[in-house]
Short mmCIF file of N, CA, C and O in Angstrom, two decimals:
data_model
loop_
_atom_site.label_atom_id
_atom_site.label_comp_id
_atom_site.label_asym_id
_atom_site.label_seq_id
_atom_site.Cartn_x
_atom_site.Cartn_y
_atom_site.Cartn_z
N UNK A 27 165.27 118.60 264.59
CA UNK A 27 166.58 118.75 265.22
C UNK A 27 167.34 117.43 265.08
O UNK A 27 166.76 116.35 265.18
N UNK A 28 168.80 117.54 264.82
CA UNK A 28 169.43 116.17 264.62
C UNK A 28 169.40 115.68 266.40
O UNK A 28 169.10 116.22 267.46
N UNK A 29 169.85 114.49 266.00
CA UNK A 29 170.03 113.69 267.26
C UNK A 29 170.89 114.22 268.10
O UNK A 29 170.41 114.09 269.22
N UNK A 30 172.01 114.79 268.14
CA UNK A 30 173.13 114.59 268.97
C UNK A 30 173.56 116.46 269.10
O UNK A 30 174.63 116.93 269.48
N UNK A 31 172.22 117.27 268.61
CA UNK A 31 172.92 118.68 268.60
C UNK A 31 172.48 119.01 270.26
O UNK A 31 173.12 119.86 270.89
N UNK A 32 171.64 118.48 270.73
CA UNK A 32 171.55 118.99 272.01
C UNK A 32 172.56 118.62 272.63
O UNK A 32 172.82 119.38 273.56
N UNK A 33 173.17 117.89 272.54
CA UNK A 33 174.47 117.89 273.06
C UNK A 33 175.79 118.95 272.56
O UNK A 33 176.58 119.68 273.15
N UNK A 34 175.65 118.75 271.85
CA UNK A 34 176.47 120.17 271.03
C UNK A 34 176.11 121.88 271.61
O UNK A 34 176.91 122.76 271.94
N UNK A 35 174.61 121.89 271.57
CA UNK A 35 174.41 122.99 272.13
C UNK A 35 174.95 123.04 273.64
O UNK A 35 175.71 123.90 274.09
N UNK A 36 174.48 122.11 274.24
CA UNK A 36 175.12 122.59 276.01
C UNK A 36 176.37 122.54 275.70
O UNK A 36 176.56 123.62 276.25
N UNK A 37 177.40 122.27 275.33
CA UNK A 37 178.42 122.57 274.97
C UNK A 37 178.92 123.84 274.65
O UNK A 37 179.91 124.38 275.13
N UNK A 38 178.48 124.09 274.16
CA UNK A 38 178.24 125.82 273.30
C UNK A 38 177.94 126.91 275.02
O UNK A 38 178.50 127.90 275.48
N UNK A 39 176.89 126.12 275.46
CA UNK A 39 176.40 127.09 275.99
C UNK A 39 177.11 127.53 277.64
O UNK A 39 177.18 128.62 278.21
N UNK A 40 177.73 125.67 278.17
CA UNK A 40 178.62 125.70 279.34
C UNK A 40 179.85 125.55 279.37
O UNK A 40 180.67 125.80 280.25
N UNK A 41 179.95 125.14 278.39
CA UNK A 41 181.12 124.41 278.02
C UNK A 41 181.99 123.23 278.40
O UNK A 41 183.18 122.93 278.31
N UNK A 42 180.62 122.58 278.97
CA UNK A 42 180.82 121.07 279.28
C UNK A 42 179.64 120.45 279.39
O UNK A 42 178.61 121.09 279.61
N UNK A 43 179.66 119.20 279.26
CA UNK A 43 178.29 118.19 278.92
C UNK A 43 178.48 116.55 279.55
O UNK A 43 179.55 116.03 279.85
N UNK A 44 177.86 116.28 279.59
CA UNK A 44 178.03 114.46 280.44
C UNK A 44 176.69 113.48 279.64
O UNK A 44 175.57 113.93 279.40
N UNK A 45 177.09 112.30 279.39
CA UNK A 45 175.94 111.67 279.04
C UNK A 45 176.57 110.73 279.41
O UNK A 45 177.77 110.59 279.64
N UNK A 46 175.30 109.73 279.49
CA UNK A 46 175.93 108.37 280.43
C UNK A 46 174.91 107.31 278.81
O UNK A 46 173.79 107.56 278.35
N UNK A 47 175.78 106.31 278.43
CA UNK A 47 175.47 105.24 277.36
C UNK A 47 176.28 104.00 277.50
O UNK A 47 177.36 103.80 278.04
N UNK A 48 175.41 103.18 276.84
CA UNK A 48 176.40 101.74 277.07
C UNK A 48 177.53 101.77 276.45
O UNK A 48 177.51 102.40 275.39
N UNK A 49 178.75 101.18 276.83
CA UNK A 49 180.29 101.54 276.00
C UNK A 49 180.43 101.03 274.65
O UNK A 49 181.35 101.43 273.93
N UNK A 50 179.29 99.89 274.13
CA UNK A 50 179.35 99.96 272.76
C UNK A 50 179.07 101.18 271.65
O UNK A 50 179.43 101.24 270.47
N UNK A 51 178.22 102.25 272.56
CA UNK A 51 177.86 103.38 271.63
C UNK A 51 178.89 104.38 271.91
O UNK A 51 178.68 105.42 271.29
N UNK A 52 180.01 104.41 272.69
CA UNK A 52 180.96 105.82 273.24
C UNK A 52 181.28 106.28 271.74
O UNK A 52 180.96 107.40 271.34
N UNK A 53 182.10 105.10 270.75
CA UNK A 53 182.43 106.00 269.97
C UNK A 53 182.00 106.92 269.56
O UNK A 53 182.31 108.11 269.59
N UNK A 54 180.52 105.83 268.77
CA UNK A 54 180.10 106.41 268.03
C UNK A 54 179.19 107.80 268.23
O UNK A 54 178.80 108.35 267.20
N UNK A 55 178.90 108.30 269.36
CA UNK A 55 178.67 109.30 270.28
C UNK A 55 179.59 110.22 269.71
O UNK A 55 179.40 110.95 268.75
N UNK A 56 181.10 110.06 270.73
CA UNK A 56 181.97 111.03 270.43
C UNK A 56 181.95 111.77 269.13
O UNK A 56 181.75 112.97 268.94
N UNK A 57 182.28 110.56 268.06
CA UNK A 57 182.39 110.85 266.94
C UNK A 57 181.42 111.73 266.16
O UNK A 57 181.84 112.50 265.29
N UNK A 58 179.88 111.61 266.53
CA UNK A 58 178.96 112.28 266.00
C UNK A 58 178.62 114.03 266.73
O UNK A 58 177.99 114.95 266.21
N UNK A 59 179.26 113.98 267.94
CA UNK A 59 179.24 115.37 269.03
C UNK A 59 180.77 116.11 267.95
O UNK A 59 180.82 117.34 267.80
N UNK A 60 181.77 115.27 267.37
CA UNK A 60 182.65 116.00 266.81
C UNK A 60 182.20 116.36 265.33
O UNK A 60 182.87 117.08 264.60
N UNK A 61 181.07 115.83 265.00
CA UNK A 61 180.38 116.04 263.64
C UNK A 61 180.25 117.37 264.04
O UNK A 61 181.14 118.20 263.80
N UNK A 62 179.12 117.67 264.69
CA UNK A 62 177.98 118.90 265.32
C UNK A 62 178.94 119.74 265.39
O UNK A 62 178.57 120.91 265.47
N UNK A 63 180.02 119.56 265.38
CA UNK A 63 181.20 120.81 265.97
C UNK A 63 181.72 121.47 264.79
O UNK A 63 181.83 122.67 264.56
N UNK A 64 182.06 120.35 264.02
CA UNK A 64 182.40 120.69 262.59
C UNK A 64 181.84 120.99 261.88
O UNK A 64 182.44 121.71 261.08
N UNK A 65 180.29 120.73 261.56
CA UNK A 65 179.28 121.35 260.80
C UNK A 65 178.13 122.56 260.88
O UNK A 65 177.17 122.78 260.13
N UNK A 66 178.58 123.24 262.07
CA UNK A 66 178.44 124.31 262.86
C UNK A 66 178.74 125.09 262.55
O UNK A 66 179.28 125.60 263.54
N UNK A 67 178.88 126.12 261.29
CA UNK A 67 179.13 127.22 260.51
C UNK A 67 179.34 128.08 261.50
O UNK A 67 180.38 128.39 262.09
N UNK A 68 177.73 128.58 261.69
CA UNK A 68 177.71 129.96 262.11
C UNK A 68 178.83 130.42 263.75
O UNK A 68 179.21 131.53 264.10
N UNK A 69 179.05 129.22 264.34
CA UNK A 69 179.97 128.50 265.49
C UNK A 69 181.48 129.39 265.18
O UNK A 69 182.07 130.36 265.65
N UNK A 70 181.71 127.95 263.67
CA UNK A 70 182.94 128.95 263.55
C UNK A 70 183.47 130.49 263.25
O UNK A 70 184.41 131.10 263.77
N UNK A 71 182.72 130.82 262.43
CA UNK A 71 182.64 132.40 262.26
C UNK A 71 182.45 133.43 263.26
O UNK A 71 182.73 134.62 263.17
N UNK A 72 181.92 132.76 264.26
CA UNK A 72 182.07 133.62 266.02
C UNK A 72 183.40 133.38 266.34
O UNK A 72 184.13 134.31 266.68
N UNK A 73 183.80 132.20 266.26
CA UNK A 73 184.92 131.99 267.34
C UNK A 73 186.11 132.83 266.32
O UNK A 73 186.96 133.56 266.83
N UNK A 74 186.01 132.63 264.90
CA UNK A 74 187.39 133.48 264.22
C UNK A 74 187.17 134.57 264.11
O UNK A 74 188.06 135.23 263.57
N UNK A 75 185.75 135.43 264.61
CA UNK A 75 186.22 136.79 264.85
C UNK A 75 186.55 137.14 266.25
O UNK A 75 187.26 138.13 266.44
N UNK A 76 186.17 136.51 267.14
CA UNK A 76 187.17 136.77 268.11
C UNK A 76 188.64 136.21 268.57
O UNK A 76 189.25 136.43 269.62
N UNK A 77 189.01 135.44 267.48
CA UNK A 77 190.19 135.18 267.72
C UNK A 77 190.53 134.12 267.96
O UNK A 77 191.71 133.80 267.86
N UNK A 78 189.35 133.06 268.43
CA UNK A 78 189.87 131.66 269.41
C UNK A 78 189.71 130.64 268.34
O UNK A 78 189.28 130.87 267.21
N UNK A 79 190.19 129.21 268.90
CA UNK A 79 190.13 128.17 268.61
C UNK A 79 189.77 127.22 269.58
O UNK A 79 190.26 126.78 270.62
N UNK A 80 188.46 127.01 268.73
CA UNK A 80 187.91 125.84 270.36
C UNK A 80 188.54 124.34 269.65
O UNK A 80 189.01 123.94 268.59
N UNK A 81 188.23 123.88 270.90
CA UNK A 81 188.81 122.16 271.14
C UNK A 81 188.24 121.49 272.09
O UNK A 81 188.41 121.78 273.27
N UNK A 82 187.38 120.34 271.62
CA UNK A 82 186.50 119.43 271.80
C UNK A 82 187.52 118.38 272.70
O UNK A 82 188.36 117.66 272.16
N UNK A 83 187.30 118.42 274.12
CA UNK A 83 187.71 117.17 275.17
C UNK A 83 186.88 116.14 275.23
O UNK A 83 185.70 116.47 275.10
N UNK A 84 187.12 114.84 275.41
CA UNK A 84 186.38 113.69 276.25
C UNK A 84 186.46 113.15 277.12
O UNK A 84 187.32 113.85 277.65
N UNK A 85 186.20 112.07 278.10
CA UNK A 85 187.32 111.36 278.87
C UNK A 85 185.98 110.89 279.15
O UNK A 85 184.95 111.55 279.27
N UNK A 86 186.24 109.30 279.25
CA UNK A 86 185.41 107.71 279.31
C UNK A 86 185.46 107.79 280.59
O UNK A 86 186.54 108.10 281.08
N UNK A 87 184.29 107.54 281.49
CA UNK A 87 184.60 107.15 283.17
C UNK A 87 183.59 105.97 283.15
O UNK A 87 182.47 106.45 283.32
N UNK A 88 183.53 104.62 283.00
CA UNK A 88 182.38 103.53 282.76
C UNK A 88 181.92 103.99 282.07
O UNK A 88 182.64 104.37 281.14
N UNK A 89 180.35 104.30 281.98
CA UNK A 89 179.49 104.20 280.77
C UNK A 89 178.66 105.67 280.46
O UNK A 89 177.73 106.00 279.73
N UNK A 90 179.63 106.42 281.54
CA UNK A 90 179.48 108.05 281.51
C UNK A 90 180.61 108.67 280.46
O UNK A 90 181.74 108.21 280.59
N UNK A 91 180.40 109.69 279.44
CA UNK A 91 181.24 110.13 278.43
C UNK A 91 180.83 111.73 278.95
O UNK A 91 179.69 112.21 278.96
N UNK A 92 182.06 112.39 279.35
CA UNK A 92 182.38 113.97 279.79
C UNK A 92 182.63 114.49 278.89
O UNK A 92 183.22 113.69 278.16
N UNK A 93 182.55 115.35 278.46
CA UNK A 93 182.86 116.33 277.12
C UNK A 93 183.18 117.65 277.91
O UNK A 93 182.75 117.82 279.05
N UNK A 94 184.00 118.64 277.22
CA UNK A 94 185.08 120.08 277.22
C UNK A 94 185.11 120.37 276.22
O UNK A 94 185.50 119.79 275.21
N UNK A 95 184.62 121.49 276.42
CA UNK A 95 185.30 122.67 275.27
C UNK A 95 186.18 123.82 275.75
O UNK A 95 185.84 124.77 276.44
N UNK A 96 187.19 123.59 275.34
CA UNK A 96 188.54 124.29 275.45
C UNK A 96 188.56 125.31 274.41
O UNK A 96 188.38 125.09 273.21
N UNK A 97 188.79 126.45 274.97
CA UNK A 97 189.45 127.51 274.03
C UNK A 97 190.86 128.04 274.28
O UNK A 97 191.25 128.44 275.37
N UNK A 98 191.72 128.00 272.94
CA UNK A 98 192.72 128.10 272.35
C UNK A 98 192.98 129.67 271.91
O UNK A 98 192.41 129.92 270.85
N UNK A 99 193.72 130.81 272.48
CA UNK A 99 193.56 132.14 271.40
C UNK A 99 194.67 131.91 270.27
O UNK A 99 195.66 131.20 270.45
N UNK A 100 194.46 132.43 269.37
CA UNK A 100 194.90 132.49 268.06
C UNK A 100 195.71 133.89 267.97
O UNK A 100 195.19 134.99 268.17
N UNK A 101 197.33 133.60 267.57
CA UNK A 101 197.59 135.29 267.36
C UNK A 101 198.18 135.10 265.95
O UNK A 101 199.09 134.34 265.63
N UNK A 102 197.30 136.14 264.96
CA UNK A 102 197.61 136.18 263.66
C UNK A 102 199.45 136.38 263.26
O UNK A 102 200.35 136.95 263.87
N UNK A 103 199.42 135.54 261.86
CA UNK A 103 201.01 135.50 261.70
C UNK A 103 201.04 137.08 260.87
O UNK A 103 200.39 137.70 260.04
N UNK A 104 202.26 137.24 261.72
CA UNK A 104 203.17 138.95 261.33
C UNK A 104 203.39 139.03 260.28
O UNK A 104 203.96 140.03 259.85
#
């Protein structure tokens, strides 16, 4: 299993996640939880048959990093 999909999965599964790291690693955290999101095939192909568009939140509180997943509906162009 990669490093950072368990985080990805509770995401998936609540649609929110918390990890607490020292603030030199936030980015690079974020950045790799937005990998898992993007390289998540089978992910996207659920969400475009039902229609949505998810969207990956963060927000820094000290050395705790919150994560959201937001869904967006999609209405096909006429």
């Amino acid at each position: 299993m990669r490093k950072y999909a368990p985080i990805w999965n509770e995401l998936k599964d609540t649609k929110k996640a918390s990890i607490v790291a020292p603030k030199p690693f936030h980015a690079r955290i974020i950045k790799a939880v937005i990998k898992e999101k993007y390289e998540d095939v089978g992910f996207k192909y659920q969400m475009q048959e039902t229609g949505q568009r998810p969207r990956l939140e963060h927000i820094t509180e000290g050395p705790m990093i919150k994560f959201r997943l937001v869904y967006d509906y999609v209405m096909d162009k006429l």
